[in-house]
Short mmCIF file of C-alpha atoms and ligand atoms in Angstrom, two decimals:
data_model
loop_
_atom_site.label_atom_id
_atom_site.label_comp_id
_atom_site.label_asym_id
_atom_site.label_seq_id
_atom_site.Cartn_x
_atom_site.Cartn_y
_atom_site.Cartn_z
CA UNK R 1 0.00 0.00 0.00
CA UNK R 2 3.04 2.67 0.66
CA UNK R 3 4.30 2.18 -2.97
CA UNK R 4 2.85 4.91 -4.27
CA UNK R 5 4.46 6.11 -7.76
CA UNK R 6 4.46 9.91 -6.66
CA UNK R 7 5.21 12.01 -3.13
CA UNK R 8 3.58 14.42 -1.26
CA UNK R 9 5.97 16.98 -0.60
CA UNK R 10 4.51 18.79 2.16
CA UNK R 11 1.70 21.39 2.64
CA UNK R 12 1.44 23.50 0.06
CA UNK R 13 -1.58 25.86 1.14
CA UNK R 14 -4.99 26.28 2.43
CA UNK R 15 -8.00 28.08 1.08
CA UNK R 16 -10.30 29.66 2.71
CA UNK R 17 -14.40 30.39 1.60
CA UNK R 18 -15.35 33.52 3.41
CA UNK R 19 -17.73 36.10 2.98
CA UNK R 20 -15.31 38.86 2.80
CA UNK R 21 -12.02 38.19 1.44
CA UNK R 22 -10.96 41.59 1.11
CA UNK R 23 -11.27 42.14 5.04
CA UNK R 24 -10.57 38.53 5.91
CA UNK R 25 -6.76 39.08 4.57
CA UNK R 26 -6.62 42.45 5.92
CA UNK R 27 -6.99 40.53 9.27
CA UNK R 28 -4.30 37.97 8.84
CA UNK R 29 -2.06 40.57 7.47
CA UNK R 30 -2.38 42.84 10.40
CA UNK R 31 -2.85 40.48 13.10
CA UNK R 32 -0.47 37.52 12.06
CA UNK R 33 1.92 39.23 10.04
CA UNK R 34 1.12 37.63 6.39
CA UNK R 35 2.02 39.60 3.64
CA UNK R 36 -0.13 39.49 0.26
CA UNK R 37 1.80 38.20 -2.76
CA UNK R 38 -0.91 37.14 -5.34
CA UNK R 39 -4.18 38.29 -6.68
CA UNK R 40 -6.98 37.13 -8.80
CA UNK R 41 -10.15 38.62 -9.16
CA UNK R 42 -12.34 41.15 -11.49
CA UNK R 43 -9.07 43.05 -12.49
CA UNK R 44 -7.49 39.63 -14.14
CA UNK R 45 -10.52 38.38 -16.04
CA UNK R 46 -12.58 36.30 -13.40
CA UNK R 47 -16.11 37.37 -13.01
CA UNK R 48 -17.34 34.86 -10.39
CA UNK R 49 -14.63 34.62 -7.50
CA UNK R 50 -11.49 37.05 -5.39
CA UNK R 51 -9.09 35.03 -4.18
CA UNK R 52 -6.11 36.80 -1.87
CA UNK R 53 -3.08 34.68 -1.67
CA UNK R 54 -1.30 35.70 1.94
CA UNK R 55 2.45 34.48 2.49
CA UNK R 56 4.19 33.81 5.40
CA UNK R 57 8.00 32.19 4.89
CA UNK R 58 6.50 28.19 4.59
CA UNK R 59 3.04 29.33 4.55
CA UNK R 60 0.29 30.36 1.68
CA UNK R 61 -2.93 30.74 2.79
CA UNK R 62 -5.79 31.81 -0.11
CA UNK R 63 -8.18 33.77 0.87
CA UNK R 64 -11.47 33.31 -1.53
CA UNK R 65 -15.39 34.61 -1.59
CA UNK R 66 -17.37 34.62 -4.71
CA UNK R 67 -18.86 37.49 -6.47
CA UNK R 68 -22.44 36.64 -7.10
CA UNK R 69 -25.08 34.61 -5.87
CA UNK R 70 -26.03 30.93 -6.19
CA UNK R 71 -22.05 29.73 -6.47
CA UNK R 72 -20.54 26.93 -5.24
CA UNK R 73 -18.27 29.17 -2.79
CA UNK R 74 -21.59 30.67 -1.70
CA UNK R 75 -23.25 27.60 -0.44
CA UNK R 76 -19.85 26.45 1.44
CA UNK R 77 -19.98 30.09 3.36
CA UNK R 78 -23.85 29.39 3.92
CA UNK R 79 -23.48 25.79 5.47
CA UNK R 80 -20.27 26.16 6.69
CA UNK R 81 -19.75 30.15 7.76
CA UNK R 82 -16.27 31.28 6.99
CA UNK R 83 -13.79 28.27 6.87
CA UNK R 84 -11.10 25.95 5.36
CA UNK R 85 -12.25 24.19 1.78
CA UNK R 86 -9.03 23.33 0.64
CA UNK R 87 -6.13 21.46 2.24
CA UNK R 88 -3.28 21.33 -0.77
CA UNK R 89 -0.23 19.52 -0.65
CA UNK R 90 2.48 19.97 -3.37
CA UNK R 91 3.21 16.82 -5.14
CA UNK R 92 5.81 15.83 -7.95
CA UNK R 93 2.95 14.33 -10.11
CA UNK R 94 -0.80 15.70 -9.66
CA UNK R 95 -1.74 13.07 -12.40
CA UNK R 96 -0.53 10.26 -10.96
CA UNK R 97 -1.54 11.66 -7.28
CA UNK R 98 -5.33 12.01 -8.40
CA UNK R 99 -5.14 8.85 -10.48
CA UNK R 100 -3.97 6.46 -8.17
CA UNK R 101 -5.89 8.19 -5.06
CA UNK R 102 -8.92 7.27 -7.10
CA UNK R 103 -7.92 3.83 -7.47
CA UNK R 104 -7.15 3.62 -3.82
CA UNK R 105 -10.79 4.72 -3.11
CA UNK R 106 -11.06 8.74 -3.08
CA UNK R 107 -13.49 10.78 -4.98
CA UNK R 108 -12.62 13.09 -7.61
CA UNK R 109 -12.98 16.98 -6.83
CA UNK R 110 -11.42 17.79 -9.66
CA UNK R 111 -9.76 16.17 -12.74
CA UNK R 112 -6.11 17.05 -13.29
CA UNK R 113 -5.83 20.57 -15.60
CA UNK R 114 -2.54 22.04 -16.81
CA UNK R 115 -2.84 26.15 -16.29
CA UNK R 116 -0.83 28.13 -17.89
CA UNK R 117 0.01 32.18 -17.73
CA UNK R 118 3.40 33.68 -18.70
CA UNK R 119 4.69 32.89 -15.75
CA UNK R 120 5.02 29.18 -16.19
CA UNK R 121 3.19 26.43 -15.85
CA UNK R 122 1.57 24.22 -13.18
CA UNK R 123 -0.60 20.79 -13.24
CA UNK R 124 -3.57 21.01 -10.68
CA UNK R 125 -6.27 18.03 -9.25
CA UNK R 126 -8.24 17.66 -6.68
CA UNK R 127 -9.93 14.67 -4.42
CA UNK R 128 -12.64 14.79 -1.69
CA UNK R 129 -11.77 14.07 2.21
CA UNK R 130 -14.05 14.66 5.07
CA UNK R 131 -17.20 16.83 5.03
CA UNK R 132 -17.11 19.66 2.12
CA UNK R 133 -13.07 19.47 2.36
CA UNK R 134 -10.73 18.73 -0.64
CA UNK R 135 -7.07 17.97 -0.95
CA UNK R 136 -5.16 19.56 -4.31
CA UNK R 137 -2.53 18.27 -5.68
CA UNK R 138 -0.08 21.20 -6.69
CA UNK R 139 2.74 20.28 -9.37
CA UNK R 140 4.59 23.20 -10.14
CA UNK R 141 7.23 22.89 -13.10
CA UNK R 142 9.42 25.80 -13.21
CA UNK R 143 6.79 28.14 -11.82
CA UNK R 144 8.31 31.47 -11.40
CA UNK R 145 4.96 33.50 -10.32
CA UNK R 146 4.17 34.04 -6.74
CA UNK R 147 1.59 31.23 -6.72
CA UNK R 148 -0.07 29.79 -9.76
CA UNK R 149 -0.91 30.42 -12.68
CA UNK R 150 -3.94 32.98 -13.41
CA UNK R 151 -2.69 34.72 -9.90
CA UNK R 152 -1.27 37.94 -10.64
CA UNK R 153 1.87 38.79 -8.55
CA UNK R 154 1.12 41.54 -5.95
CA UNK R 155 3.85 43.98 -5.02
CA UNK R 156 2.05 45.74 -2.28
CA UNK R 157 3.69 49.17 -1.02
CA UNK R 158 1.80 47.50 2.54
CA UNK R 159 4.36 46.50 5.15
CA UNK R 160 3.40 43.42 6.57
CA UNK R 161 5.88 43.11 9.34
CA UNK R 162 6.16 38.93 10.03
CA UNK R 163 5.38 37.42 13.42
CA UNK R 164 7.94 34.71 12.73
CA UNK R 165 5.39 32.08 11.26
CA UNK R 166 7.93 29.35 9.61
CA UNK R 167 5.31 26.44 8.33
CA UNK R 168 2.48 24.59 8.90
CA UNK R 169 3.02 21.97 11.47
CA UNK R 170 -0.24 20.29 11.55
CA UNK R 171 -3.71 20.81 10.03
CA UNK R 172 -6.51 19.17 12.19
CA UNK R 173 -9.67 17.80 10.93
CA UNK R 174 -12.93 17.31 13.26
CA UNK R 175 -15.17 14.34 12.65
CA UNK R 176 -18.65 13.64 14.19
CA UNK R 177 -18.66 10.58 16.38
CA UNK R 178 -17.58 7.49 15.28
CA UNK R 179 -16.54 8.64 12.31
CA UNK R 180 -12.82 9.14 13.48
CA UNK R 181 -11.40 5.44 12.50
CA UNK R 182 -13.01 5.70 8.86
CA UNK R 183 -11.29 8.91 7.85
CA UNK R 184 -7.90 7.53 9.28
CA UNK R 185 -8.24 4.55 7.39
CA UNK R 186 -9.11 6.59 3.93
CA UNK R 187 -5.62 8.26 4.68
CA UNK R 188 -3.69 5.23 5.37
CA UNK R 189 -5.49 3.73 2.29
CA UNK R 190 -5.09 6.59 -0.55
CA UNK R 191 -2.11 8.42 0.79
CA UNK R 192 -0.22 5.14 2.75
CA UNK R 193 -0.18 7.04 5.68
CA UNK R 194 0.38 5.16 9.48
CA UNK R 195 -1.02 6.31 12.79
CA UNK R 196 2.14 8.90 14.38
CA UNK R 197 0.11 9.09 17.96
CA UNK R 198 -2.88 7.88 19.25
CA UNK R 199 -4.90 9.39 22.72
CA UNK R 200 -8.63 7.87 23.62
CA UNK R 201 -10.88 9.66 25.77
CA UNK R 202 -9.48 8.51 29.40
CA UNK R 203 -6.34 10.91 28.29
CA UNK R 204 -8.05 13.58 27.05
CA UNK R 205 -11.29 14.57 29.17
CA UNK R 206 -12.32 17.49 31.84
CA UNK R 207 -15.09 16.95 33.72
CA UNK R 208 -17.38 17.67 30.52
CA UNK R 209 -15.19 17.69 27.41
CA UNK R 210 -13.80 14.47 25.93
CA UNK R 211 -12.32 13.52 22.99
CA UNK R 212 -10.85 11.39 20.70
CA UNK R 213 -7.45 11.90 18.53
CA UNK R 214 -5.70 9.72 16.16
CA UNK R 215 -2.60 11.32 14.64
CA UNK R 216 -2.12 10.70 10.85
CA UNK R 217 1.01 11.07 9.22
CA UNK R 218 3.26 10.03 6.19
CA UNK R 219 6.68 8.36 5.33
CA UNK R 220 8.56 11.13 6.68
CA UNK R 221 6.40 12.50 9.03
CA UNK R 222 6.26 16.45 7.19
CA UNK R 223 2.97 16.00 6.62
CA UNK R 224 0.65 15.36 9.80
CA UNK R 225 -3.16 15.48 10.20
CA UNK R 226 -4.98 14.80 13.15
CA UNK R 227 -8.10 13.58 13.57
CA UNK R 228 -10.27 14.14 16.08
CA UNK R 229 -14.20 12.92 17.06
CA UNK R 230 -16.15 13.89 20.55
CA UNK R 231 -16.30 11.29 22.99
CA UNK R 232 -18.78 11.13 25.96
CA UNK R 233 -18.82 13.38 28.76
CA UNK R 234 -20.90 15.43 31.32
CA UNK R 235 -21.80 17.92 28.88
CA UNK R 236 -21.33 19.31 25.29
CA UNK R 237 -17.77 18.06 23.45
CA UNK R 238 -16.04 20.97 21.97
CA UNK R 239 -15.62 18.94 18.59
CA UNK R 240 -19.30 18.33 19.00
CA UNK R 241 -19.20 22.41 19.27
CA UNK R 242 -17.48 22.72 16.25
CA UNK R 243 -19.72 20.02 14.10
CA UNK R 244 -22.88 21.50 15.48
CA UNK R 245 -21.63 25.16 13.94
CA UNK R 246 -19.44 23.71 10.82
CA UNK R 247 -22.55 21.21 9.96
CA UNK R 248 -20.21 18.31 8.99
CA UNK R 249 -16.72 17.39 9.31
CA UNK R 250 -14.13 19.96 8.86
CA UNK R 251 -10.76 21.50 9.93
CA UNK R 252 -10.60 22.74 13.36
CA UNK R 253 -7.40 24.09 13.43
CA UNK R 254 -4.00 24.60 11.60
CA UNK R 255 -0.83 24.54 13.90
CA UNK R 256 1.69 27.03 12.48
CA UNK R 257 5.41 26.90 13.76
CA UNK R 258 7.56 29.93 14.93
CA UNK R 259 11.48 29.87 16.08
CA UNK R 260 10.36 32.29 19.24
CA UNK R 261 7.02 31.76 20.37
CA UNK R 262 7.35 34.57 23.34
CA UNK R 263 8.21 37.21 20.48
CA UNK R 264 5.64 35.62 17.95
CA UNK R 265 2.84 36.19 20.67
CA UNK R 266 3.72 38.95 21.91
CA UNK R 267 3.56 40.33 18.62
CA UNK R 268 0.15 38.30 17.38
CA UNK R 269 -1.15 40.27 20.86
CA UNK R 270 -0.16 43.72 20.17
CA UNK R 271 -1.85 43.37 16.64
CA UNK R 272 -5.55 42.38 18.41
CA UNK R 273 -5.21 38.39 18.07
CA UNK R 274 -7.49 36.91 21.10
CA UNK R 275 -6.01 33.72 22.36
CA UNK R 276 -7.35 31.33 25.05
CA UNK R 277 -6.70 32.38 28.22
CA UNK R 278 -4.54 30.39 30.89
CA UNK R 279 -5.05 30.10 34.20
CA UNK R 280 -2.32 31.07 36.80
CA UNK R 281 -2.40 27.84 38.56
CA UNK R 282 -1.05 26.26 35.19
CA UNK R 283 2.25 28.19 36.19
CA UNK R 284 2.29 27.34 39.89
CA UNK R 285 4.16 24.11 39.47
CA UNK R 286 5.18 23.87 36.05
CA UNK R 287 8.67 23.96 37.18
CA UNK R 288 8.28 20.66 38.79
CA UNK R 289 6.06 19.27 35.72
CA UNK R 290 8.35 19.92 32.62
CA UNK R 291 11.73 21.01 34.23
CA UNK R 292 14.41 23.17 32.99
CA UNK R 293 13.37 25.07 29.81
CA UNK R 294 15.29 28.01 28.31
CA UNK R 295 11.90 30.44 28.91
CA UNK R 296 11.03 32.38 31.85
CA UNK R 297 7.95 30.83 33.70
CA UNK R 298 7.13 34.66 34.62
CA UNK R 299 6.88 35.44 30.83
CA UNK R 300 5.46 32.40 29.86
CA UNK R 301 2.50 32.96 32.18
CA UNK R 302 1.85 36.88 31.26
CA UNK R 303 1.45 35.61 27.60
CA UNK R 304 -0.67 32.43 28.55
CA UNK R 305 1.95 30.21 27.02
CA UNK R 306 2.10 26.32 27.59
CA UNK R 307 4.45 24.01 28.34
CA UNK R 308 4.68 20.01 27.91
CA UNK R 309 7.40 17.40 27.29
CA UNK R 310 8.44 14.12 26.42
CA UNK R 311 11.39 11.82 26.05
CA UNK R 312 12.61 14.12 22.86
CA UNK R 313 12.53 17.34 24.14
CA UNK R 314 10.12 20.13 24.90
CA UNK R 315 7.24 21.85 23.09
CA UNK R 316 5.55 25.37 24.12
CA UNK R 317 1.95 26.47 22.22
CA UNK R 318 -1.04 28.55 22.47
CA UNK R 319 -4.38 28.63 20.89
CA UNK R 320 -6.06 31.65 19.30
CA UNK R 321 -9.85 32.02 20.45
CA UNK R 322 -12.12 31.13 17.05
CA UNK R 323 -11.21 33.35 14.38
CA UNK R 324 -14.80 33.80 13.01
CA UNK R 325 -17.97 34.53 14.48
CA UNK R 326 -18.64 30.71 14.35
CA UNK R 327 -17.02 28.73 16.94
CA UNK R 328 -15.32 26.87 14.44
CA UNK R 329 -11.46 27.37 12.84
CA UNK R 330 -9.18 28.72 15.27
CA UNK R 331 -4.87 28.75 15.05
CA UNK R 332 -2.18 27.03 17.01
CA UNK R 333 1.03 28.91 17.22
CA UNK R 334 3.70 26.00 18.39
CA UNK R 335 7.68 25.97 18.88
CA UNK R 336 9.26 22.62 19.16
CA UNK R 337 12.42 22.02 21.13
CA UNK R 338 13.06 18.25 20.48
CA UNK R 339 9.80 17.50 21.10
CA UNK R 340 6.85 15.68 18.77
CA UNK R 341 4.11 15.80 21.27
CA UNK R 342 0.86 16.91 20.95
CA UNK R 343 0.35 18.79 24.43
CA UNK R 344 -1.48 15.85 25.68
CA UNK R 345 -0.27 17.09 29.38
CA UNK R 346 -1.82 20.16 28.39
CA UNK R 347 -5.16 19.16 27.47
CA UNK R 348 -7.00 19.53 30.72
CA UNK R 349 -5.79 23.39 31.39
CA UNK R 350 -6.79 23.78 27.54
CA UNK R 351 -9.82 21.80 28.09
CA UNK R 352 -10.99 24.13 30.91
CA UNK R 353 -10.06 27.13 29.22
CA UNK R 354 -12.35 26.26 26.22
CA UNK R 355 -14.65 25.22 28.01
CA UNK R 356 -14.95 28.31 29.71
CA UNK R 357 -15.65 29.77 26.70
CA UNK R 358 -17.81 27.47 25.58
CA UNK R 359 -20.24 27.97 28.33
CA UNK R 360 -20.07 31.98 27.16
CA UNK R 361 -21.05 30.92 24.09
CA UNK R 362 -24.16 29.20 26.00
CA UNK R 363 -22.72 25.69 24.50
CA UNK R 364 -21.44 23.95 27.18
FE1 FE2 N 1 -2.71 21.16 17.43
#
């Protein structure tokens, strides 16, 4: 099953259906530090769709609403509210990606289409995942735009100044129950991917919120999804929060890296990004939890920062609050220092925190 006659290279980027794309990227410019590098709209020839394509070192993220009513984009916003369609990877081969992804089971989004613009050229297919979402296959040969083809290259006189965002370091997907074992097995069956890390419901619960994560991952391990499904508890999940306000299956959050998380943060704060709060008591003996770490505890805790550890190293991360009216996609800003965890000891103080929130929100 791993032979597979082409390679995912990594993530490549994500689109986003919103209702406002202008404002939308105006937001992760000024907030996150993502500078705009590629355009397509009215002004190069489409009528029905703006897309924004926002850069950050590793990262693209398109930003896309439609321009009239009854589209395909609209209905996503409608069902969905504002939120990820399109999880791309950059492959060596879209062809032979979609092609034998078919084979292995997937559904088509789209058939593979070479674009073109003076710029180069690029090969493009799509297949269906979990809810409404879609994985494209990028090939790029020799592409010397800013993007893709039919993008036109934007030299904005706007200084973005970067947070330090490096990449994408995992893109998590939120299933309704029971359906978390069936998506993992459509990834190890189309992409050959293997299970990286595994927690059930007696690791991961608060008094209320339980759930369920199976980490997917391929041969190298750039590329990691995980997948998560409520499990039973006293009251409301927060993946059943999600799936109640994203109507199906659909990606919760995407974890992007930085090389100093205290200056990344403090920056993301400055510029108006909301992030879960953390409560003291998480700081009290942290010391004793994780050990010696190069960051100040005092620091850590003014900027709501967490800590957790394993045999590798050390890890630190926060969690934006949603970054839509829905409580649906939010961001994880992570550093790694050895360590390939996944914060399991710091799901209850992040359990308790969103729950918190949750019972704001009158969901709980
Ligand atoms: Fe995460």
């Amino acid at each position: 099953m791993n032979n597979m006659t082409y390679s995912i290279k990594g993530f490549d980027h994500c689109e986003l259906y919103v209702g406002n794309a202008k404002q939308t990227a105006y937001y992760y410019q000024n907030t996150m530090g993502f500078k705009p590098v590629a355009y397509r709209g009215l002004e190069t020839g489409d009528r029905d769709r703006v897309s924004y394509v926002l850069n950050q070192d590793h990262i693209n993220l398109v930003i896309t609403s439609p321009l009239g009513k009854n589209t395909d984009i609209g209905q996503h916003i409608d069902r969905h509210g504002d939120g990820i369609r399109d999880v791309a990877f950059t492959v060596d081969d879209s062809e032979k990606a979609w092609k034998e992804s078919l084979e292995r089971g997937a559904k088509s989004a789209m058939e593979p289409k070479e674009i073109k613009d003076s710029n180069g050229e690029s090969i493009i297919s799509a297949i269906k995942t979990f809810g409404d979402t879609i994985h494209t296959f990028v090939e790029r040969h020799n592409y010397s735009g800013s993007f893709l083809p039919g993008y036109e290259n934007i030299d904005s006189e706007w200084d973005s100044k970067s947070t330090g965002l490096v990449h994408i370091d995992h893109i998590v997907g939120n299933q309704p129950d029971g359906e978390m074992n069936s998506v993992c097995d459509f990834y190890e069956k189309v992409f050959g991917w293997h299970r990286f890390w595994t927690v059930d419901d007696k690791d991961i619960s608060t008094e209320y919120s339980a759930l369920r994560s199976i980490v997917m991952a391929n041969d190298n391990e750039i590329v990691k999804m995980p997948i998560n499904e409520p499990a039973e508890g006293l009251k409301k999940s927060q993946i059943q929060e999600f799936i109640d306000y994203y109507e199906t299956a659909g990606v919760q959050h995407l974890a992007l890296s930085t090389r100093d998380i205290i200056h990344t943060v403090k920056q993301m704060r400055n510029n108006g990004v909301d992030f879960l709060p953390t409560p003291l008591s998480y700081y009290e003996n942290l010391h004793e939890r994780i050990g010696e770490i190069d960051e100040d505890i005092e620091t850590l805790a003014e900027l709501g920062i967490l800590v957790d550890t394993d045999e590798n190293g050390y890890m630190l991360q926060i969690f934006t609050k949603p970054l839509q009216d829905r409580p649906t996609l939010f961001f994880e800003i992570i550093q790694r220092k050895g360590s390939n965890s996944f914060g399991k000891g710091n799901f209850r103080a992040l359990f308790e925190s969103i729950e918190s929130e949750q019972n704001k929100r009158g969901n709980l």
